CSV table of C-alpha atoms in Angstrom, one decimal:
chain,number,residue,atom,x,y,z
A,1482,MET,CA,0.0,0.0,0.0
A,1483,LYS,CA,3.0,2.3,-0.3
A,1484,LEU,CA,3.1,4.6,-3.3
A,1485,PRO,CA,5.2,3.7,-6.3
A,1486,PRO,CA,8.2,6.0,-6.8
A,1487,PHE,CA,7.7,9.2,-8.9
A,1488,ASP,CA,9.3,12.6,-9.3
A,1489,TYR,CA,7.5,15.6,-7.9
A,1490,ARG,CA,7.3,19.2,-9.1
A,1491,ALA,CA,5.3,22.1,-7.8
A,1492,PRO,CA,5.3,24.7,-10.6
A,1493,THR,CA,4.4,28.3,-9.8
A,1494,SER,CA,2.6,29.2,-13.0
A,1495,LEU,CA,0.1,27.7,-15.4
A,1496,GLN,CA,2.6,27.9,-18.3
A,1497,GLU,CA,5.2,26.0,-16.3
A,1498,ALA,CA,2.7,23.3,-15.3
A,1499,LEU,CA,1.6,22.8,-18.9
A,1500,ALA,CA,5.2,22.7,-20.1
A,1501,LEU,CA,5.9,19.9,-17.6
A,1502,LEU,CA,2.8,18.0,-18.7
A,1503,ALA,CA,3.9,18.4,-22.4
A,1504,ASP,CA,7.4,17.2,-21.6
A,1505,HIS,CA,6.1,14.0,-20.1
A,1506,PRO,CA,3.5,12.8,-22.6
A,1507,GLY,CA,1.2,10.3,-20.9
A,1508,ASP,CA,3.6,9.8,-18.1
A,1509,ALA,CA,2.8,12.7,-15.7
A,1510,ARG,CA,-0.3,13.2,-13.6
A,1511,LEU,CA,-1.6,16.4,-12.2
A,1512,LEU,CA,-1.9,16.5,-8.4
A,1513,ALA,CA,-4.8,18.8,-7.2
A,1514,GLY,CA,-6.2,17.7,-3.9
A,1515,GLY,CA,-4.9,14.1,-4.2
A,1516,GLN,CA,-7.9,12.6,-2.5
A,1517,SER,CA,-8.5,10.2,-5.4
A,1518,LEU,CA,-5.1,10.2,-7.0
A,1519,ILE,CA,-3.2,9.1,-3.9
A,1520,PRO,CA,-5.4,6.0,-3.3
A,1521,ILE,CA,-5.0,5.2,-7.0
A,1522,LEU,CA,-1.2,5.3,-6.5
A,1523,ALA,CA,-1.4,3.3,-3.2
A,1524,PHE,CA,-3.3,0.6,-5.1
A,1525,ARG,CA,-0.8,0.8,-7.9
A,1526,LEU,CA,-3.6,1.4,-10.4
A,1527,ALA,CA,-1.3,4.1,-11.9
A,1528,GLN,CA,2.5,4.5,-11.8
A,1529,PRO,CA,3.2,7.9,-13.3
A,1530,ALA,CA,6.9,9.1,-13.6
A,1531,LEU,CA,6.0,12.6,-12.4
A,1532,LEU,CA,3.4,14.3,-10.2
A,1533,ILE,CA,2.8,17.9,-11.0
A,1534,ASP,CA,1.4,19.6,-7.9
A,1535,LEU,CA,-0.9,22.5,-8.8
A,1536,ARG,CA,-1.0,24.1,-5.3
A,1537,HIS,CA,1.2,27.0,-6.2
A,1538,VAL,CA,-0.4,27.7,-9.6
A,1539,PRO,CA,-2.3,30.9,-9.2
A,1540,SER,CA,-5.9,31.9,-10.3
A,1541,LEU,CA,-7.3,28.4,-10.4
A,1542,ASN,CA,-9.1,28.7,-7.1
A,1543,HIS,CA,-11.8,31.3,-7.7
A,1544,ILE,CA,-15.5,31.1,-7.5
A,1545,ASP,CA,-16.9,33.7,-10.0
A,1546,ILE,CA,-20.6,34.4,-10.1
A,1547,ASN,CA,-22.2,36.8,-12.6
A,1548,ASP,CA,-25.6,37.2,-14.4
A,1549,SER,CA,-24.8,34.7,-17.1
A,1550,ALA,CA,-22.8,32.0,-15.3
A,1551,THR,CA,-21.1,30.6,-12.3
A,1552,THR,CA,-17.5,29.5,-12.7
A,1553,LEU,CA,-15.6,27.2,-10.4
A,1554,GLY,CA,-11.9,27.1,-10.8
A,1555,ALA,CA,-10.2,23.7,-11.0
A,1556,MET,CA,-8.5,24.1,-7.6
A,1557,VAL,CA,-11.6,25.2,-5.7
A,1558,ARG,CA,-12.0,22.9,-2.7
A,1559,TRP,CA,-15.2,21.4,-1.4
A,1560,CYS,CA,-14.8,23.3,1.9
A,1561,GLU,CA,-14.6,26.6,0.0
A,1562,ILE,CA,-17.9,25.8,-1.9
A,1563,GLU,CA,-19.5,24.9,1.5
A,1564,LYS,CA,-18.5,28.3,2.9
A,1565,SER,CA,-19.4,30.4,-0.2
A,1566,GLU,CA,-22.1,32.9,0.7
A,1567,PRO,CA,-23.6,33.7,-2.7
A,1568,LEU,CA,-23.4,30.1,-4.1
A,1569,PRO,CA,-26.6,28.7,-2.4
A,1570,GLN,CA,-28.7,31.3,-4.1
A,1571,ALA,CA,-26.8,31.4,-7.4
A,1572,GLN,CA,-26.6,27.6,-7.9
A,1573,PRO,CA,-28.8,25.9,-5.3
A,1574,LEU,CA,-28.7,22.4,-6.9
A,1575,LEU,CA,-24.9,22.5,-7.3
A,1576,TYR,CA,-24.4,23.8,-3.7
A,1577,ASP,CA,-26.7,21.2,-2.2
A,1578,ALA,CA,-25.1,18.3,-4.1
A,1579,CYS,CA,-21.6,19.4,-3.1
A,1580,LEU,CA,-22.7,19.2,0.6
A,1581,HIS,CA,-22.9,15.4,0.0
A,1582,ILE,CA,-19.3,15.1,-1.2
A,1583,ALA,CA,-17.0,13.0,1.0
A,1584,HIS,CA,-16.0,13.4,4.6
A,1585,PHE,CA,-14.8,16.5,6.6
A,1586,GLN,CA,-11.1,15.9,6.1
A,1587,ILE,CA,-11.4,15.0,2.4
A,1588,ARG,CA,-13.6,18.1,1.9
A,1589,ASN,CA,-10.7,20.2,3.1
A,1590,ARG,CA,-8.4,18.9,0.3
A,1591,GLY,CA,-10.6,17.6,-2.6
A,1592,THR,CA,-11.0,19.8,-5.6
A,1593,VAL,CA,-13.5,20.6,-8.4
A,1594,GLY,CA,-10.9,19.8,-11.1
A,1595,GLY,CA,-9.8,16.6,-9.5
A,1596,SER,CA,-13.3,15.3,-9.2
A,1597,LEU,CA,-14.1,16.1,-12.9
A,1598,ALA,CA,-10.8,14.6,-14.1
A,1599,HIS,CA,-11.2,11.5,-11.9
A,1600,ALA,CA,-14.7,11.0,-13.4
A,1601,ASP,CA,-16.0,8.5,-10.8
A,1602,PRO,CA,-19.5,7.6,-12.0
A,1603,ALA,CA,-20.8,7.8,-8.4
A,1604,ALA,CA,-19.4,11.3,-7.8
A,1605,GLU,CA,-21.7,14.2,-7.2
A,1606,LEU,CA,-20.1,17.0,-9.2
A,1607,PRO,CA,-19.9,15.2,-12.6
A,1608,GLY,CA,-23.6,14.3,-12.2
A,1609,VAL,CA,-24.7,17.9,-11.4
A,1610,ALA,CA,-22.5,19.2,-14.2
A,1611,VAL,CA,-24.2,16.9,-16.7
A,1612,CYS,CA,-27.6,17.7,-15.2
A,1613,CYS,CA,-27.1,21.5,-15.5
A,1614,GLU,CA,-25.4,21.3,-19.0
A,1615,ALA,CA,-22.2,22.8,-17.4
A,1616,ARG,CA,-19.2,23.2,-19.7
A,1617,ILE,CA,-15.6,22.2,-18.8
A,1618,ARG,CA,-13.0,24.8,-19.7
A,1619,LEU,CA,-9.7,23.2,-20.8
A,1620,SER,CA,-6.1,24.6,-21.0
A,1621,SER,CA,-6.3,24.1,-24.8
A,1622,GLY,CA,-8.8,27.0,-24.9
A,1623,GLN,CA,-11.7,24.6,-25.6
A,1624,GLU,CA,-14.9,24.4,-23.6
A,1625,ILE,CA,-16.6,21.0,-23.7
A,1626,ALA,CA,-20.1,20.1,-22.6
A,1627,ALA,CA,-20.0,17.9,-19.4
A,1628,ALA,CA,-22.2,15.3,-21.1
A,1629,GLU,CA,-19.5,14.9,-23.8
A,1630,PHE,CA,-16.6,15.1,-21.5
A,1631,PHE,CA,-17.4,11.9,-19.5
A,1632,THR,CA,-17.1,8.8,-21.6
A,1633,GLY,CA,-17.1,6.0,-19.1
A,1634,ALA,CA,-16.2,5.0,-15.5
A,1635,LEU,CA,-13.0,7.0,-14.7
A,1636,GLN,CA,-12.8,8.0,-18.4
A,1637,THR,CA,-13.0,11.4,-20.1
A,1638,THR,CA,-12.0,13.0,-23.3
A,1639,LEU,CA,-9.1,14.9,-21.5
A,1640,ALA,CA,-5.9,14.6,-23.5
A,1641,PRO,CA,-2.7,13.7,-21.7
A,1642,GLU,CA,-1.3,17.2,-22.3
A,1643,GLU,CA,-4.5,19.0,-21.3
A,1644,MET,CA,-5.6,20.4,-18.0
A,1645,ILE,CA,-9.0,21.3,-16.6
A,1646,LEU,CA,-9.1,25.0,-15.8
A,1647,ALA,CA,-12.7,25.5,-14.6
A,1648,VAL,CA,-16.3,24.3,-14.9
A,1649,VAL,CA,-18.9,26.8,-16.0
A,1650,PHE,CA,-22.5,26.5,-14.9
A,1651,PRO,CA,-25.2,28.5,-16.8
A,1652,ALA,CA,-27.1,31.0,-14.8
A,1653,TRP,CA,-30.0,29.6,-12.7
A,1654,PRO,CA,-33.5,31.1,-12.8
A,1655,ALA,CA,-34.6,32.0,-9.3
A,1656,ALA,CA,-38.0,30.2,-9.8
A,1657,ARG,CA,-36.5,26.9,-11.0
A,1658,LYS,CA,-37.6,23.8,-9.1
A,1659,TRP,CA,-34.9,21.3,-8.1
A,1660,GLY,CA,-34.1,18.3,-6.0
A,1661,PHE,CA,-31.1,16.2,-5.1
A,1662,ALA,CA,-31.2,12.8,-3.4
A,1663,GLU,CA,-28.6,10.1,-2.9
A,1664,PHE,CA,-28.1,7.0,-0.9
A,1665,ALA,CA,-24.8,5.9,0.6
A,1666,ARG,CA,-24.1,3.6,3.5
A,1667,ARG,CA,-22.3,6.4,5.4
A,1668,PRO,CA,-22.9,10.1,4.9
A,1669,GLY,CA,-19.9,11.2,2.8
A,1670,ASP,CA,-19.3,7.8,1.1
A,1671,LEU,CA,-19.7,7.6,-2.6
A,1672,ALA,CA,-23.3,7.2,-3.6
A,1673,ILE,CA,-24.7,3.8,-4.4
A,1674,ALA,CA,-27.2,5.8,-6.4
A,1675,GLY,CA,-28.1,9.5,-6.6
A,1676,ILE,CA,-30.4,11.8,-8.6
A,1677,ALA,CA,-30.0,15.4,-9.5
A,1678,LEU,CA,-33.0,17.0,-11.2
A,1679,PHE,CA,-34.6,20.3,-12.0
A,1680,TYR,CA,-37.5,21.7,-14.1
A,1681,ASP,CA,-39.2,25.0,-14.8
A,1682,LEU,CA,-42.9,25.6,-14.7
A,1683,ASP,CA,-45.0,26.8,-17.6
A,1684,MET,CA,-47.9,29.3,-17.4
A,1685,ALA,CA,-50.3,26.4,-16.5
A,1686,GLY,CA,-48.1,25.2,-13.7
A,1687,ARG,CA,-46.8,22.1,-15.6
A,1688,ALA,CA,-43.2,21.0,-15.7
A,1689,ARG,CA,-41.1,22.0,-18.7
A,1690,ASP,CA,-37.4,21.7,-19.6
A,1691,ALA,CA,-36.9,18.8,-17.2
A,1692,HIS,CA,-33.4,17.7,-16.5
A,1693,ILE,CA,-32.9,14.4,-14.6
A,1694,ALA,CA,-29.4,13.0,-14.1
A,1695,VAL,CA,-28.3,9.9,-12.3
A,1696,ILE,CA,-25.0,9.0,-10.6
A,1697,GLY,CA,-23.8,5.7,-9.1
A,1698,ALA,CA,-26.3,3.6,-10.9
A,1699,THR,CA,-24.7,3.9,-14.3
A,1700,ASN,CA,-21.1,3.6,-15.6
A,1701,LEU,CA,-21.0,7.4,-16.2
A,1702,PRO,CA,-23.1,10.3,-15.1
A,1703,MET,CA,-26.0,10.8,-17.6
A,1704,ARG,CA,-29.4,12.3,-18.1
A,1705,LEU,CA,-32.4,10.0,-18.2
A,1706,SER,CA,-34.2,11.2,-21.3
A,1707,SER,CA,-37.2,9.0,-21.1
A,1708,ALA,CA,-37.9,10.1,-17.5
A,1709,GLU,CA,-37.4,13.7,-18.6
A,1710,ALA,CA,-40.0,13.2,-21.4
A,1711,ARG,CA,-42.4,11.8,-18.8
A,1712,LEU,CA,-42.0,14.9,-16.7
A,1713,ASN,CA,-42.2,17.5,-19.4
A,1714,GLY,CA,-45.8,18.7,-19.7
A,1715,ALA,CA,-47.0,16.7,-16.8
A,1716,ASP,CA,-49.3,17.9,-14.1
A,1717,LEU,CA,-47.3,17.2,-10.9
A,1718,ASN,CA,-49.5,14.7,-9.2
A,1719,GLU,CA,-49.0,11.2,-7.7
A,1720,ALA,CA,-49.5,9.4,-11.0
A,1721,ALA,CA,-46.9,11.6,-12.7
A,1722,LEU,CA,-44.4,11.0,-9.9
A,1723,ALA,CA,-44.8,7.2,-10.2
A,1724,ALA,CA,-44.5,7.3,-14.0
A,1725,VAL,CA,-41.4,9.4,-13.9
A,1726,ALA,CA,-39.8,7.3,-11.2
A,1727,GLN,CA,-40.6,4.1,-13.2
A,1728,ALA,CA,-39.3,5.5,-16.4
A,1729,ALA,CA,-36.0,6.4,-14.6
A,1730,ALA,CA,-35.6,3.0,-13.2
A,1731,ASP,CA,-36.3,1.4,-16.5
A,1732,SER,CA,-33.8,3.4,-18.4
A,1733,ALA,CA,-31.0,3.2,-15.8
A,1734,ASP,CA,-28.5,0.5,-16.6
A,1735,PRO,CA,-26.7,0.0,-13.3
A,1736,PRO,CA,-23.7,-2.2,-12.6
A,1737,ALA,CA,-23.8,-5.0,-10.0
A,1738,ASP,CA,-20.9,-4.9,-7.5
A,1739,ILE,CA,-20.2,-5.7,-3.9
A,1740,HIS,CA,-22.3,-2.8,-2.7
A,1741,ALA,CA,-25.6,-3.5,-4.5
A,1742,SER,CA,-27.3,-5.7,-7.1
A,1743,ILE,CA,-28.8,-4.4,-10.4
A,1744,ALA,CA,-32.3,-4.8,-9.1
A,1745,TYR,CA,-31.5,-2.9,-5.9
A,1746,ARG,CA,-29.9,0.0,-7.7
A,1747,LYS,CA,-32.9,0.2,-10.1
A,1748,SER,CA,-35.2,0.3,-7.1
A,1749,LEU,CA,-33.1,3.0,-5.5
A,1750,VAL,CA,-33.2,5.1,-8.7
A,1751,ALA,CA,-37.0,5.0,-8.6
A,1752,THR,CA,-37.1,5.9,-4.9
A,1753,LEU,CA,-34.5,8.7,-5.3
A,1754,VAL,CA,-36.3,10.2,-8.3
A,1755,ARG,CA,-39.5,10.3,-6.3
A,1756,ARG,CA,-37.7,11.9,-3.3
A,1757,ALA,CA,-36.0,14.5,-5.4
A,1758,LEU,CA,-39.3,15.4,-7.1
A,1759,VAL,CA,-41.0,15.8,-3.8
A,1760,GLN,CA,-38.2,18.2,-2.8
A,1761,ALA,CA,-38.6,20.1,-6.0
A,1762,MET,CA,-42.4,20.4,-5.6
A,1763,SER,CA,-42.0,21.7,-2.1
A,1764,ARG,CA,-39.6,24.5,-3.2
B,185,MET,CA,13.8,16.6,-1.8
B,186,GLN,CA,14.4,19.0,1.1
B,187,ILE,CA,11.3,20.3,2.8
B,188,ALA,CA,10.8,22.8,5.5
B,189,PHE,CA,7.7,23.3,7.6
B,190,THR,CA,6.5,23.9,11.2
B,191,ILE,CA,5.6,20.9,13.2
B,192,ASN,CA,3.7,21.5,16.5
B,193,GLY,CA,5.1,25.0,16.6
B,194,ALA,CA,8.7,24.1,15.9
B,195,PRO,CA,10.3,24.9,12.5
B,196,THR,CA,11.7,21.7,11.0
B,197,ALA,CA,13.6,20.9,7.8
B,198,ALA,CA,14.1,17.3,6.6
B,199,GLU,CA,14.7,15.2,3.5
B,200,ALA,CA,11.5,13.6,2.1
B,201,GLN,CA,11.1,11.3,-0.9
B,202,PRO,CA,8.1,12.4,-3.0
B,203,ARG,CA,6.4,9.0,-2.7
B,204,VAL,CA,6.3,9.2,1.2
B,205,THR,CA,3.0,10.2,2.6
B,206,LEU,CA,2.8,12.8,5.4
B,207,ALA,CA,1.6,10.0,7.8
B,208,ASP,CA,4.6,7.8,7.2
B,209,PHE,CA,6.9,10.8,7.2
B,210,LEU,CA,5.6,11.9,10.6
B,211,ARG,CA,5.9,8.5,12.1
B,212,GLU,CA,9.1,7.2,10.6
B,213,LYS,CA,11.2,10.3,10.0
B,214,LEU,CA,10.1,12.6,12.8
B,215,LYS,CA,9.2,9.7,15.2
B,216,LEU,CA,5.9,11.3,15.9
B,217,THR,CA,4.1,8.0,16.3
B,218,GLY,CA,1.0,9.5,17.9
B,219,THR,CA,-0.5,9.7,14.3
B,220,HIS,CA,-1.8,6.3,13.5
B,221,VAL,CA,-2.2,4.7,10.1
B,222,GLY,CA,-5.2,2.5,9.8
B,223,CYS,CA,-6.3,1.9,6.2
B,224,SER,CA,-3.7,3.9,4.1
B,225,HIS,CA,-6.3,4.9,1.6
B,226,GLY,CA,-8.4,7.6,3.1
B,227,VAL,CA,-11.3,5.6,4.6
B,228,CYS,CA,-10.7,5.4,8.4
B,229,GLY,CA,-9.5,8.8,9.6
B,230,ALA,CA,-7.0,7.5,12.2
B,231,CYS,CA,-4.2,9.5,10.5
B,232,THR,CA,-6.0,12.9,10.7
B,233,VAL,CA,-3.6,15.8,11.3
B,234,ILE,CA,-4.1,19.5,11.0
B,235,VAL,CA,-2.4,21.4,8.2
B,236,ASP,CA,-2.7,25.2,8.1
B,237,GLY,CA,-5.8,25.0,10.3
B,238,ALA,CA,-7.6,22.3,8.3
B,239,ALA,CA,-8.1,18.7,9.4
B,240,ILE,CA,-6.8,16.4,6.6
B,241,ARG,CA,-6.0,12.7,6.1
B,242,SER,CA,-2.2,12.5,6.3
B,243,CYS,CA,-2.3,9.2,4.3
B,244,LEU,CA,-3.8,11.1,1.4
B,245,THR,CA,-1.2,13.9,1.5
B,246,LEU,CA,2.4,13.7,0.5
B,247,ALA,CA,5.1,14.9,2.9
B,248,VAL,CA,6.4,17.2,0.1
B,249,GLN,CA,2.9,18.8,0.0
B,250,ALA,CA,3.4,20.0,3.5
B,251,ASP,CA,6.4,22.1,2.5
B,252,GLY,CA,5.9,25.6,3.9
B,253,CYS,CA,2.9,24.6,6.0
B,254,HIS,CA,2.0,24.5,9.7
B,255,VAL,CA,1.4,20.9,10.7
B,256,THR,CA,-0.2,20.0,14.1
B,257,THR,CA,-0.3,16.4,15.3
B,258,VAL,CA,-1.8,14.9,18.4
B,259,GLU,CA,1.5,15.5,20.1
B,260,GLY,CA,0.9,19.2,19.6
B,261,LEU,CA,-2.5,19.3,21.3
B,262,SER,CA,-1.1,20.0,24.7
B,263,PRO,CA,2.4,21.4,24.6
B,264,SER,CA,2.5,21.4,28.5
B,265,GLY,CA,2.0,17.6,28.6
B,266,ASP,CA,-1.2,18.0,30.6
B,267,LEU,CA,-4.3,16.8,29.0
B,268,SER,CA,-6.0,19.4,26.8
B,269,PRO,CA,-9.7,20.1,27.6
B,270,LEU,CA,-10.7,17.8,24.7
B,271,GLN,CA,-8.4,15.0,25.8
B,272,ALA,CA,-9.7,15.4,29.4
B,273,ALA,CA,-13.3,15.1,28.2
B,274,PHE,CA,-12.3,11.9,26.3
B,275,ARG,CA,-10.9,10.4,29.5
B,276,LYS,CA,-13.9,11.5,31.6
B,277,HIS,CA,-16.4,10.0,29.2
B,278,HIS,CA,-14.4,6.8,28.4
B,279,ALA,CA,-14.4,7.9,24.8
B,280,LEU,CA,-11.8,5.3,23.8
B,281,GLN,CA,-11.2,1.7,24.3
B,282,CYS,CA,-8.3,0.4,22.3
B,283,GLY,CA,-7.3,3.9,21.4
B,284,PHE,CA,-6.2,3.3,17.9
B,285,CYS,CA,-8.6,5.7,16.3
B,286,THR,CA,-8.3,8.3,19.1
B,287,PRO,CA,-5.5,10.5,17.7
B,288,GLY,CA,-7.6,11.0,14.5
B,289,MET,CA,-10.8,11.6,16.5
B,290,LEU,CA,-9.0,14.2,18.7
B,291,MET,CA,-7.5,16.0,15.7
B,292,THR,CA,-10.7,16.0,13.8
B,293,LEU,CA,-12.7,17.4,16.7
B,294,HIS,CA,-9.9,19.9,17.6
B,295,ALA,CA,-10.1,21.4,14.1
B,296,LEU,CA,-13.9,21.4,14.1
B,297,LEU,CA,-14.3,23.0,17.5
B,298,THR,CA,-11.5,25.6,16.8
B,299,ASP,CA,-13.5,26.7,13.8
B,300,GLU,CA,-17.0,26.0,15.0
B,301,PRO,CA,-17.0,26.0,18.9
B,302,TYR,CA,-20.8,26.1,18.9
B,303,ALA,CA,-21.2,23.1,16.6
B,304,ASP,CA,-24.3,21.2,17.6
B,305,GLU,CA,-24.4,17.5,18.1
B,306,ALA,CA,-25.7,16.8,14.6
B,307,ARG,CA,-22.7,18.7,13.1
B,308,ILE,CA,-20.3,16.8,15.4
B,309,ARG,CA,-21.8,13.5,14.3
B,310,GLU,CA,-21.7,14.5,10.6
B,311,VAL,CA,-18.0,15.4,10.9
B,312,LEU,CA,-17.2,12.2,12.8
B,313,GLY,CA,-18.6,10.3,9.9
B,314,GLY,CA,-15.1,10.4,8.4
B,315,ASN,CA,-13.6,8.6,11.4
B,316,LEU,CA,-14.1,4.9,12.1
B,317,CYS,CA,-14.1,3.5,15.7
B,318,ARG,CA,-14.4,-0.2,15.8
B,319,CYS,CA,-14.7,-0.8,19.6
B,320,THR,CA,-16.0,2.1,21.8
B,321,GLY,CA,-18.9,3.2,19.6
B,322,TYR,CA,-19.5,6.9,19.0
B,323,ILE,CA,-21.9,7.8,21.9
B,324,PRO,CA,-19.1,8.6,24.5
B,325,ILE,CA,-17.0,10.3,21.8
B,326,VAL,CA,-19.9,12.6,20.9
B,327,ALA,CA,-20.5,13.3,24.6
B,328,ALA,CA,-16.9,14.2,25.1
B,329,ALA,CA,-16.9,16.5,22.1
B,330,CYS,CA,-20.1,18.2,23.3
B,331,GLU,CA,-18.6,18.8,26.7
B,332,ALA,CA,-15.3,20.1,25.4
B,333,ARG,CA,-17.0,22.8,23.3
B,334,ILE,CA,-17.1,25.3,26.1
B,335,ALA,CA,-13.3,25.3,26.3
B,336,TYR,CA,-13.1,26.4,22.6
B,337,GLN,CA,-15.8,29.1,22.9
B,338,GLY,CA,-13.7,31.6,24.7
B,339,ALA,CA,-14.3,35.0,23.2
B,340,LYS,CA,-16.1,33.6,20.1
B,341,VAL,CA,-19.7,34.7,20.0
B,342,GLN,CA,-22.4,32.2,19.1
B,343,PRO,CA,-23.3,32.8,15.5
C-alpha cells in the first residue's frame, strides 16, 4: 500500500505546469487535492513518472458568479464551496449536491478539477455538471459540454497534455424547481445511487425543460431522457411521480458490484427520483 | 527533496522522498508515532492531522505537499504535557477503548471546534462520519466532544 516511486514538481505558473505536462506525454499526472489520485497510486492502479502539484499555480481557485454563469476554478476545494455565501442562491442544486461530497477531512483537500478529471460515476459534481449542462474549460482553450466530457467509468476526453481550468454552470433562474437525493451507506461515502434534477414551470403550472441526471447507478453520469420526457408537460400529481420514477428505473443501466445488485440499484433510482421530485415540488 | 515546515510550533527541515505520505513521514522520519495509520487509503480517519488549520487525512497527503505549511499532530494538542480540555473530556467520558482511532478523533474534533465552537451534536456526528471507531462506539466520543465545546468558545460569540 506504499506509493510507487515518482518525481514531484510544484510549478508556480500555469505555463510551467503545462510545459511539464507536455514534456512527459502520458507519463505525468496532475496533483490537485490528491484525494482520489493518492489512493490510486497506493493501489498501484497508476504509476506515473511525475506528479505535477498545482497548489502554487495561481488563479485556479476562484468562484466567480455573474448574471450569465457561475465559474468554479479547478482548484476550488469542497470546503470553499461549502463556505461560499452567494453560491446557495446562485446555484442551489450545485451547492446542495456538493454538501454530500466526502468526509470532513477530504472536503478540506478535494477539488473541483480533481473530481471532474477522476470521473467517478458515483461522484456528485460530474452528475450535477451533466444535469445542468455545465461546460468544462480546458487549457487548450476549448470548452466542452460535461455530457460529452465523461465517456465511461474513470474515463474522459481529456488529452494527456490538457488540464481542466474550470467548470462553468449556466445562470440559474430563481423560480426553478430542483431536488437532489442520494443514498450511501455512510454520509460522505460515494453514492450507491443518486439523482439530481430540475425543471421549470410553464404558465399552466406544468413542468417543462426537465433535466434528470443519475449518478452511481450507471457507468457514467448521464441524463435519463425517457424520464425527462415523462415529466415534461405533466401535471405534478401522484400518478406523474410514479410514472417518472418508473421511467427512470427502466432506463438506468446499473452495474452490479459488492455494494448493490442491479435490481436494488434500479429500485433505488425510482425511490430517489421520487424523493428529489417531492423536494422540487415543495420549493 | 528538502522540505521545511512547522511541526507543532517548531520549525523543521528534513529530506523527504516524493512517494512518502505525510503520515509515514511523521511516524518514521520525525518519530511522531501518535499519528496512527489504519487503512492507508483515506477511509478510516485515524491518521488525521491539521495542516494550516484544516483537518486532513495524512495518508492522502504527500510529505512534500506540507512544504511551507504549519502541521499539528496529536503530540501538539497539549504542549505542556497535561491533557487538553478535549483530551480530558475523552478520559472523563471513556471515549476510547483500544485507542487506535483516538488521535484521529482528537485532531478532527480539535479542528472542528476551533473553527466552530458552537457546533451542535448533529454537526459533530456528521464530521465524525469520516472517522471509524471499531470498539467504543460513538456515543461517548460525541458526549466528550459536546462537553469540550465550552473550552473552545472563549471570546467567540455564538453565531
